[in-house]
Amino acid sequence: MAKLFTRTRIIGYFFALMGALILFQMVRIQTNVNAQKMSESIEERYGTIVRTIYPERGNIYDRWGHLLAGNKDVYEIGIALNEVENPDTLATVLSSVLELNYGEVYEKANLEYIEGEQSYVVVADFVSAEKVNELSAQYEQFENDRTKAKNSDSVQSMRGLHFVGHLQRTYPENSLASNILGFYNYRDREASTGYYGVEEKYNELLAGNPVKITMPKDPTLMEEVPNVPPGSSLVLTIDREIQAMTERIIDEAVKNNGAESGTAIIMDPTNGEILAMAVTPRMNPNEYWDYGNVFTDNTPFNRALSETYEPGSVFKVITMAAALDSGTVTPQTQFVDTGSIYVGGYYIYNWDRGAWGPQDMTGCMQHSLNVCLSWIATEMGPTRFYNYLQAFGIGRRTNLDLAGEQIWPLSLPGDKDWYEVNLATNSFGQGVATTPIQMVMAISAVANNQGIMYAPHLLQAYIQDGKQYNTPPVAVGAPIGAETAKTLTDMLAVSLESESSVALVPGYRLAGKTGTGEIPSAGGYETDLTNTSFVGWGPVDDPKFLVYVWLEKPTSDRWGSTVAAPVFSDIVKELVVLLNLPPDDTRHQLTAQ
């Protein structure tokens, strides 16, 4: 019995030792440098490589399903060297159809076939289906001639030619909404990604999940590529027709006013949906390699969210909203404008250096009196005033779902760059910098008659695995009450009507405010260049749109009332038609019925 037990133990030790040796050998082989070289040698000899198969990139649509970004079939043109019969014919046909250099194609077609090392060469890529069909027809013609000929050696041959299909990103509307879309550098097939706009912001969602496979280096030996689910498609909030209209009008305004740039944003203030965002300059994302020629001298890709500027008097909407909401003033509050006010050791003057005498708060807004708004801010006091500015999101990102949003921090009392005079200058939009999209979000709380700020957004829904997931509106704050919003909207409507503003559109009651912002320079402020803006919304009793216009450094005139206000009117005249909004009287009659 003892001998049997001893023999069993010896056998057990033997198998345990063998197992340990096998495990050791496996580890040694996998970590040994020579083994790795052998593996690489085998891979090289048998011509396999690990490739990443990328899914079809998701499409991008406008709110009505118009395709803004998609994919088209293109082809890689290659030559299998072991199949080539007539290099001259290949070079002749390819150079003719694809406009390639004959000598370079001939040199590639005439390369020596070396198994596992030199078996396939790429001649061209991103070739259209039309060109491939033309090549295929010639190929077939030569093959038919071969069949008919008695001596096949005398017949031209395109054997060795192969087409490998893949996808190319395409933008069927060319430059339309390009500042929103961004672009995809499709020519870099191994490291392509989205740049700017929606293409960058939602790159991972659009790209889907890549799959790695082992495949032959020679694509002619490839048997089957696994089916990879496509990336998610996006449905944007923008309306293609409204976007095109806005781009056309802003382009004309830039040209007619000799402006450096133009920006126009249209948003539904009741939910934050961006209906259009037109910015200059724009580019054709199908030719993204021209980016450096279009956006020169550090020009931002999308000024609406990437360039801060001192907005000027459009900012008075925020100041007056804060003053009304805090109870500092009422619409009937009287102020005697003497033409100047002394704050923090400096005199503040009106835009025309004039004194406007007794005014109520509507008059202060109608005549855009810097002195009056400065007085309002001092009456509020710095703590209350800046608390409201922060509640409106000034100095903070809106988190608009586009890549590249920039901000300028809001200077607050106690900061080393804040001075008492800032309380006055900030009240009328000087010494404070914002982006157009920040202003749109802030003023939407007034425009929607609710006092609620909705996050501006461009994604309405995304489609994944055949299912659509909608994006709900997001309220990001309520800086003022609904009564304040309605009161100020009425004041601004009266203001436009009283001065017969060029911003008005017959048949529709609108509210709005002009803005003329001075441009800071090394020595203070520019004397002859300004930023002109206008913000307006309507219809005032049932708001459907908010429009923000900014023309940078116009040379035709320096005032927002003469430069930006007419652009607002031009946009709204066409916008109400595209939105199918009847005039107020007609709408009220329909509602009454």
XYZ file of C-alpha atoms in Angstrom:
593
model
C 0.000 0.000 0.000
C 2.872 2.350 0.885
C 4.622 1.560 -2.411
C 1.441 2.384 -4.379
C 1.090 5.690 -2.542
C 4.735 6.559 -3.236
C 4.375 5.689 -6.943
C 1.233 7.864 -7.211
C 3.037 10.785 -5.626
C 5.938 10.436 -8.064
C 3.581 10.398 -11.044
C 1.782 13.464 -9.646
C 5.060 15.334 -9.214
C 6.054 14.382 -12.760
C 2.888 15.759 -14.359
C 3.048 18.886 -12.195
C 6.623 19.464 -13.324
C 5.680 18.911 -16.973
C 2.809 21.395 -16.653
C 5.125 23.971 -15.136
C 7.660 23.465 -17.928
C 4.967 23.837 -20.613
C 3.681 27.042 -18.983
C 7.223 28.406 -18.723
C 7.891 27.588 -22.370
C 4.674 29.331 -23.461
C 5.619 32.470 -21.575
C 9.185 32.336 -22.922
C 8.041 31.990 -26.522
C 5.615 34.851 -26.249
C 8.155 37.197 -24.649
C 11.242 36.075 -26.540
C 12.549 38.666 -29.035
C 13.426 35.982 -31.587
C 9.944 34.514 -31.332
C 8.432 37.929 -31.976
C 10.688 38.375 -35.003
C 9.635 34.944 -36.244
C 5.986 35.896 -35.875
C 6.582 39.095 -37.792
C 8.466 37.154 -40.452
C 5.587 34.717 -40.872
C 3.120 37.587 -41.085
C 5.312 39.289 -43.685
C 5.777 36.087 -45.665
C 2.160 35.147 -45.763
C 1.059 38.780 -46.261
C -1.435 39.326 -43.463
C -2.044 42.470 -41.497
C -4.337 43.604 -38.706
C -6.654 46.262 -40.064
C -9.289 48.378 -38.394
C -12.653 48.311 -40.151
C -14.455 51.568 -39.555
C -18.266 51.709 -39.619
C -20.119 53.904 -42.047
C -20.166 57.378 -40.525
C -23.614 58.548 -39.484
C -25.513 61.047 -41.616
C -26.468 64.565 -40.523
C -29.912 65.959 -41.408
C -31.770 69.204 -40.854
C -35.015 69.178 -38.833
C -37.052 68.156 -41.910
C -34.775 65.350 -43.061
C -32.727 67.207 -45.687
C -29.288 65.576 -45.922
C -26.494 67.941 -44.860
C -23.673 65.408 -44.447
C -23.521 61.841 -45.724
C -21.328 59.327 -47.497
C -20.811 58.226 -51.087
C -19.171 55.173 -52.654
C -15.667 55.738 -53.967
C -12.894 53.343 -54.930
C -9.237 52.619 -54.435
C -7.620 51.669 -57.737
C -4.830 49.122 -57.398
C -2.775 46.665 -59.421
C -2.089 43.019 -58.492
C 1.446 42.613 -59.855
C 1.266 38.847 -60.440
C -1.710 39.333 -62.784
C -0.290 42.100 -64.981
C 0.068 41.195 -68.655
C 0.458 44.563 -70.313
C 1.833 47.450 -68.186
C 1.674 49.817 -71.143
C -2.067 49.300 -71.618
C -2.734 49.825 -67.900
C -0.670 53.019 -67.863
C -2.315 54.338 -71.022
C -5.893 53.747 -69.899
C -5.431 54.851 -66.270
C -3.565 58.018 -67.209
C -6.307 58.873 -69.710
C -9.384 58.135 -67.597
C -8.026 59.281 -64.227
C -5.720 62.007 -65.561
C -2.669 60.417 -63.961
C 0.951 60.626 -65.042
C 1.624 57.862 -67.572
C 5.210 57.302 -66.480
C 4.351 56.938 -62.797
C 1.539 54.460 -63.511
C 3.722 52.461 -65.908
C 6.480 52.269 -63.304
C 4.070 50.857 -60.727
C 2.471 48.404 -63.161
C 5.923 47.158 -64.192
C 7.135 46.422 -60.655
C 8.417 42.912 -59.961
C 6.029 40.634 -58.100
C 7.639 39.387 -54.867
C 5.383 37.075 -52.890
C 4.605 38.387 -49.429
C 6.618 41.558 -49.982
C 5.555 43.288 -53.181
C 2.290 42.018 -54.568
C -0.116 44.981 -54.804
C 0.294 48.711 -55.441
C -2.222 51.524 -55.099
C -2.509 53.764 -58.142
C -5.314 56.142 -57.097
C -7.895 56.569 -54.346
C -11.264 58.269 -53.876
C -12.166 57.549 -57.471
C -15.816 58.085 -58.343
C -18.184 55.281 -59.353
C -18.540 56.927 -62.781
C -14.800 56.671 -63.430
C -14.747 53.068 -62.199
C -17.617 52.225 -64.543
C -15.616 53.727 -67.395
C -12.574 51.648 -66.477
C -14.708 48.527 -66.120
C -16.180 49.057 -69.584
C -12.702 49.276 -71.118
C -11.605 46.209 -69.170
C -14.570 44.231 -70.505
C -13.919 45.454 -74.030
C -10.356 44.163 -73.932
C -11.546 40.837 -72.536
C -14.121 40.521 -75.315
C -11.431 41.277 -77.889
C -9.291 38.552 -76.352
C -12.104 36.020 -76.730
C -12.560 36.871 -80.401
C -8.876 37.079 -81.288
C -6.982 34.078 -82.597
C -3.755 35.247 -81.025
C -4.489 36.530 -77.524
C -0.918 37.706 -77.028
C -1.495 40.522 -79.508
C -4.554 41.880 -77.682
C -4.325 44.725 -75.156
C -4.991 43.702 -71.555
C -5.968 45.448 -68.346
C -5.596 42.331 -66.244
C -4.212 43.054 -62.805
C -6.496 46.069 -62.312
C -8.644 45.932 -59.162
C -11.215 48.240 -57.542
C -11.644 48.307 -53.759
C -14.756 50.183 -52.663
C -15.053 52.346 -49.557
C -16.910 55.472 -48.402
C -16.113 59.164 -48.639
C -17.692 61.885 -46.505
C -19.734 64.237 -48.613
C -21.647 67.474 -48.042
C -24.330 67.768 -50.747
C -25.135 71.411 -49.877
C -21.460 72.425 -50.149
C -20.868 75.482 -47.923
C -24.415 75.670 -46.508
C -24.278 75.529 -42.693
C -20.598 74.628 -42.873
C -19.834 76.644 -39.722
C -22.338 74.436 -37.926
C -21.312 71.131 -39.496
C -17.523 71.416 -39.370
C -15.748 68.855 -41.551
C -14.344 65.320 -41.640
C -10.804 64.804 -42.995
C -11.798 61.761 -45.024
C -8.568 61.547 -47.040
C -6.673 60.352 -43.967
C -8.363 56.955 -43.929
C -6.410 55.638 -40.932
C -6.704 58.686 -38.669
C -9.743 60.540 -39.980
C -11.847 62.449 -37.468
C -14.286 65.330 -37.207
C -13.048 68.896 -36.938
C -15.097 71.820 -35.644
C -18.858 72.069 -35.357
C -21.112 69.051 -35.100
C -18.591 66.735 -36.768
C -16.153 67.278 -33.884
C -18.654 67.629 -31.036
C -20.415 64.363 -31.884
C -17.470 62.582 -33.488
C -17.719 59.421 -31.374
C -21.467 59.144 -31.888
C -21.135 59.591 -35.653
C -18.122 57.287 -35.946
C -19.626 54.212 -34.304
C -17.474 51.340 -33.011
C -14.533 50.168 -35.185
C -13.658 46.445 -35.465
C -10.140 44.968 -35.861
C -9.676 42.042 -38.271
C -6.753 40.088 -39.727
C -6.728 40.346 -43.499
C -4.331 39.778 -46.401
C -2.195 42.711 -47.438
C -3.243 42.041 -50.992
C -6.921 43.074 -51.110
C -7.474 40.750 -54.092
C -7.102 37.813 -51.678
C -9.658 39.148 -49.236
C -12.647 36.856 -48.916
C -15.232 38.731 -46.843
C -15.254 41.819 -44.633
C -17.456 41.541 -41.539
C -20.563 43.693 -41.408
C -20.005 46.569 -38.966
C -23.031 48.549 -37.686
C -22.979 52.180 -38.872
C -22.477 55.156 -36.581
C -25.417 57.152 -35.274
C -27.123 59.686 -37.522
C -27.996 63.158 -36.245
C -31.092 65.290 -36.793
C -30.318 68.960 -36.194
C -32.683 71.709 -35.082
C -31.772 73.950 -38.004
C -34.121 74.475 -40.926
C -32.324 74.226 -44.264
C -34.463 76.922 -45.916
C -34.118 79.329 -42.995
C -30.369 78.693 -42.859
C -29.964 79.380 -46.581
C -32.034 82.555 -46.334
C -30.065 83.835 -43.348
C -26.718 83.124 -45.013
C -27.809 84.978 -48.154
C -28.947 88.053 -46.223
C -25.918 88.192 -43.926
C -23.576 87.836 -46.926
C -25.320 90.744 -48.660
C -25.153 92.829 -45.469
C -21.414 92.246 -45.075
C -20.826 93.237 -48.698
C -23.134 96.265 -48.718
C -21.781 97.653 -45.431
C -18.119 96.888 -46.002
C -18.054 94.867 -42.790
C -15.232 92.591 -41.725
C -17.649 89.789 -40.854
C -21.294 89.040 -40.190
C -23.133 86.780 -37.761
C -26.839 86.052 -37.445
C -28.510 83.581 -35.086
C -32.183 82.588 -35.099
C -33.449 80.691 -32.069
C -36.806 79.584 -30.750
C -36.668 81.262 -27.315
C -39.299 78.913 -25.868
C -37.079 75.805 -26.127
C -33.539 76.846 -27.154
C -33.650 75.275 -30.632
C -31.310 77.002 -33.092
C -33.148 77.423 -36.404
C -30.227 79.068 -38.203
C -26.698 80.226 -37.486
C -25.083 82.107 -40.356
C -21.489 83.259 -40.041
C -18.846 84.617 -42.395
C -16.519 83.433 -43.720
C -17.620 79.926 -44.682
C -15.917 77.094 -46.501
C -16.889 74.067 -48.570
C -16.253 71.066 -46.279
C -15.974 68.828 -49.361
C -12.677 70.638 -49.905
C -11.607 70.877 -46.272
C -7.941 71.176 -47.249
C -8.699 74.806 -48.201
C -9.316 75.622 -44.522
C -6.089 77.619 -44.200
C -6.946 79.746 -47.226
C -10.396 80.663 -45.889
C -9.692 81.147 -42.186
C -6.625 83.373 -42.179
C -5.131 85.565 -39.451
C -6.617 83.513 -36.590
C -10.151 83.940 -37.946
C -12.435 81.727 -35.808
C -14.337 78.930 -37.551
C -17.624 80.131 -36.051
C -17.761 83.632 -34.576
C -21.180 82.978 -33.049
C -19.584 80.984 -30.247
C -15.831 81.441 -30.648
C -15.297 85.214 -30.663
C -16.034 87.511 -27.761
C -16.739 91.205 -28.263
C -18.114 94.174 -26.350
C -21.773 94.080 -27.440
C -22.708 97.658 -26.634
C -26.296 98.741 -26.088
C -27.971 95.378 -26.778
C -26.630 94.599 -23.298
C -29.026 97.202 -21.893
C -31.800 94.624 -22.270
C -30.124 92.585 -19.525
C -29.501 95.605 -17.297
C -33.087 96.838 -17.570
C -34.440 93.325 -16.977
C -32.417 93.095 -13.780
C -33.537 96.540 -12.626
C -37.221 95.830 -13.244
C -37.066 92.383 -11.669
C -35.255 93.624 -8.550
C -37.764 96.454 -8.086
C -35.072 99.087 -8.536
C -37.196 100.794 -11.187
C -40.608 100.481 -12.823
C -41.467 101.450 -16.406
C -42.806 104.757 -15.040
C -39.693 105.648 -13.001
C -38.539 109.142 -13.933
C -34.943 110.098 -14.668
C -33.681 113.531 -15.670
C -30.848 113.061 -18.135
C -28.308 115.873 -17.855
C -25.973 114.299 -20.415
C -23.407 112.905 -17.983
C -22.988 110.999 -14.720
C -19.912 110.706 -12.493
C -19.058 107.158 -11.395
C -15.811 105.886 -9.900
C -13.829 108.974 -10.794
C -14.999 109.122 -14.425
C -17.710 110.937 -16.327
C -20.057 108.783 -18.393
C -21.690 110.361 -21.454
C -24.460 109.411 -23.859
C -23.667 108.100 -27.313
C -24.353 111.535 -28.850
C -22.957 113.541 -25.930
C -26.445 115.045 -25.603
C -28.739 115.686 -22.624
C -32.212 114.233 -23.117
C -33.960 115.704 -20.076
C -36.862 113.949 -18.271
C -37.344 110.350 -19.346
C -39.209 107.294 -18.134
C -37.562 103.888 -18.455
C -39.055 103.223 -21.883
C -37.550 106.518 -23.046
C -34.175 105.520 -21.643
C -34.268 102.342 -23.750
C -35.728 104.036 -26.826
C -33.004 106.685 -26.885
C -30.376 104.200 -25.641
C -29.133 106.526 -22.894
C -25.852 105.386 -21.347
C -26.248 107.894 -18.532
C -29.654 106.535 -17.553
C -28.524 102.901 -17.569
C -25.406 103.822 -15.552
C -27.645 105.479 -12.965
C -29.816 102.357 -12.845
C -26.767 100.181 -12.193
C -25.562 102.424 -9.382
C -29.041 102.351 -7.855
C -28.964 98.536 -7.935
C -25.486 98.437 -6.425
C -22.637 96.128 -7.486
C -23.739 93.043 -5.528
C -27.246 92.927 -6.921
C -26.191 94.004 -10.423
C -23.504 91.339 -10.834
C -25.628 88.647 -9.244
C -28.130 89.234 -12.033
C -25.430 89.197 -14.737
C -24.237 85.846 -13.460
C -27.807 84.556 -13.333
C -28.082 85.500 -17.013
C -24.981 83.407 -17.748
C -22.651 86.283 -18.595
C -19.025 85.134 -18.428
C -20.008 81.451 -18.550
C -20.282 78.925 -21.338
C -23.696 78.173 -22.742
C -22.466 74.629 -23.495
C -23.902 74.879 -26.980
C -23.332 71.516 -28.638
C -20.675 72.714 -31.077
C -16.919 72.455 -30.679
C -14.930 75.612 -29.949
C -17.025 77.726 -27.562
C -15.027 80.548 -25.969
C -15.804 82.936 -23.099
C -14.413 86.084 -21.521
C -14.573 85.899 -17.711
C -16.811 88.458 -16.065
C -14.850 90.832 -13.830
C -16.494 91.109 -10.424
C -16.060 93.455 -7.470
C -12.947 92.354 -5.591
C -11.133 91.202 -8.734
C -7.899 93.040 -9.466
C -9.187 94.131 -12.875
C -12.499 95.489 -11.591
C -12.990 99.174 -10.815
C -15.984 101.137 -9.598
C -16.505 102.696 -13.026
C -17.069 99.189 -14.418
C -20.461 99.202 -12.733
C -21.500 102.028 -15.053
C -19.779 100.944 -18.265
C -20.898 97.321 -17.923
C -24.516 98.468 -17.693
C -24.443 99.548 -21.358
C -22.262 96.722 -22.677
C -18.817 98.261 -22.473
C -15.935 96.682 -20.564
C -17.782 93.345 -20.642
C -17.237 90.803 -23.426
C -19.663 88.156 -24.611
C -20.246 85.906 -27.597
C -23.387 86.223 -29.712
C -24.651 82.866 -28.443
C -24.266 84.047 -24.822
C -26.378 87.094 -25.602
C -28.992 84.962 -27.354
C -29.328 82.628 -24.368
C -29.502 85.494 -21.862
C -32.066 87.558 -23.772
C -34.209 84.497 -24.502
C -35.410 84.748 -20.889
C -37.003 88.071 -21.819
C -38.096 87.090 -25.324
C -40.119 84.014 -24.322
C -42.266 85.965 -21.812
C -41.415 83.296 -19.229
C -38.245 84.622 -17.621
C -36.701 81.182 -18.204
C -33.403 80.659 -20.037
C -33.241 77.567 -22.234
C -29.924 76.050 -23.244
C -29.290 76.773 -26.927
C -28.803 73.519 -28.807
C -28.484 72.112 -32.314
C -29.170 68.408 -31.762
C -32.855 67.605 -32.067
C -32.436 63.823 -32.113
C -30.015 61.019 -32.905
C -30.784 57.734 -34.628
C -29.017 54.634 -33.341
C -29.718 51.007 -34.208
C -32.886 52.030 -36.015
C -34.317 53.937 -33.044
C -34.700 57.701 -32.694
C -33.829 59.401 -29.409
C -35.113 62.979 -29.101
C -33.325 65.744 -27.218
C -35.657 67.564 -24.806
C -35.267 71.300 -24.099
C -33.252 72.104 -20.989
C -34.017 75.094 -18.765
C -30.736 76.399 -17.348
C -32.072 79.182 -15.154
C -34.804 81.692 -14.427
C -32.978 85.001 -13.913
C -36.197 87.055 -13.947
C -39.906 86.519 -13.444
C -42.440 86.133 -16.231
C -44.039 89.510 -15.422
C -40.694 91.237 -15.807
C -40.163 89.553 -19.183
C -43.586 90.635 -20.454
C -43.170 94.171 -19.152
C -39.764 94.668 -20.752
C -40.886 93.110 -24.030
C -43.757 95.610 -24.203
C -41.393 98.487 -23.373
C -39.051 97.477 -26.195
C -41.950 97.075 -28.624
C -43.185 100.568 -27.767
C -39.622 101.825 -28.137
C -39.336 100.513 -31.711
C -42.794 101.780 -32.623
C -42.233 105.256 -31.162
C -39.125 105.865 -33.198
C -40.505 104.137 -36.345
C -37.463 101.907 -36.356
C -36.258 100.391 -39.628
C -36.283 97.082 -37.758
C -40.080 96.914 -37.843
C -41.953 94.525 -40.129
C -45.495 95.485 -41.198
C -48.181 93.258 -39.705
C -46.093 91.950 -36.813
C -45.493 93.484 -33.397
C -41.818 93.051 -32.551
C -39.561 93.977 -29.648
C -35.884 94.739 -29.989
C -32.827 96.785 -29.165
C -29.930 98.188 -31.166
C -26.309 97.978 -30.119
C -23.202 99.940 -31.055
C -20.106 98.681 -29.294
C -16.790 100.471 -29.281
C -13.747 98.313 -30.053
C -10.944 98.193 -27.470
C -7.408 98.871 -28.685
C -4.004 99.302 -27.107
C -4.581 103.019 -26.536
C -8.183 102.857 -25.363
C -10.983 102.526 -27.915
C -11.053 102.786 -31.704
C -12.428 106.139 -32.844
C -13.805 105.186 -36.255
C -14.664 101.449 -36.017
C -17.517 99.810 -34.114
C -19.386 96.543 -33.677
C -23.028 96.976 -34.692
C -25.718 94.661 -33.352
C -29.442 94.223 -33.126
C -31.483 91.763 -31.095
C -35.215 91.356 -31.646
C -38.037 88.883 -31.200
C -41.697 88.308 -31.895
C -44.551 88.175 -32.217
C -44.507 89.773 -28.776
C -47.696 88.095 -27.535
C -46.723 84.644 -28.808
C -42.943 84.553 -29.391
C -41.701 82.152 -32.077
C -38.260 83.511 -32.862
C -35.361 85.528 -31.504
C -32.926 87.005 -34.041
C -29.468 88.308 -33.163
C -27.422 90.208 -35.767
C -23.797 91.310 -35.460
C -21.842 93.111 -38.183
C -18.196 93.581 -37.298
C -16.449 96.840 -38.180
C -18.790 98.136 -40.903
C -17.460 101.003 -43.009
C -20.839 102.230 -44.330
C -21.849 103.667 -40.948
C -21.006 103.099 -37.295
C -24.464 102.740 -35.678
C -26.434 99.574 -34.989
C -29.666 101.412 -35.801
C -28.602 102.057 -39.398
C -26.458 98.963 -40.061
C -27.754 95.979 -38.069
C -31.443 96.896 -37.602
C -32.267 96.743 -41.353
C -30.637 93.297 -41.538
C -32.912 92.117 -38.733
C -35.928 93.417 -40.649
C -34.818 91.726 -43.888
C -34.437 88.404 -42.070
C -37.785 88.615 -40.269
C -39.702 89.521 -43.453
C -38.671 86.185 -44.963
C -38.636 84.268 -41.674
C -42.344 84.771 -40.975
C -43.124 83.315 -44.400
C -40.854 80.287 -43.912
C -42.335 79.702 -40.441
C -45.834 80.127 -41.863
C -46.670 82.834 -39.319
C -49.683 84.904 -40.384
C -49.794 88.633 -39.538
C -50.933 89.403 -35.993
C -54.452 90.526 -36.974
C -55.061 87.373 -39.001
C -53.643 85.196 -36.248
C -55.851 86.837 -33.628
C -58.926 86.335 -35.802
C -58.067 82.670 -36.314
C -57.528 82.249 -32.585
C -60.864 83.895 -31.799
C -62.653 81.473 -34.106
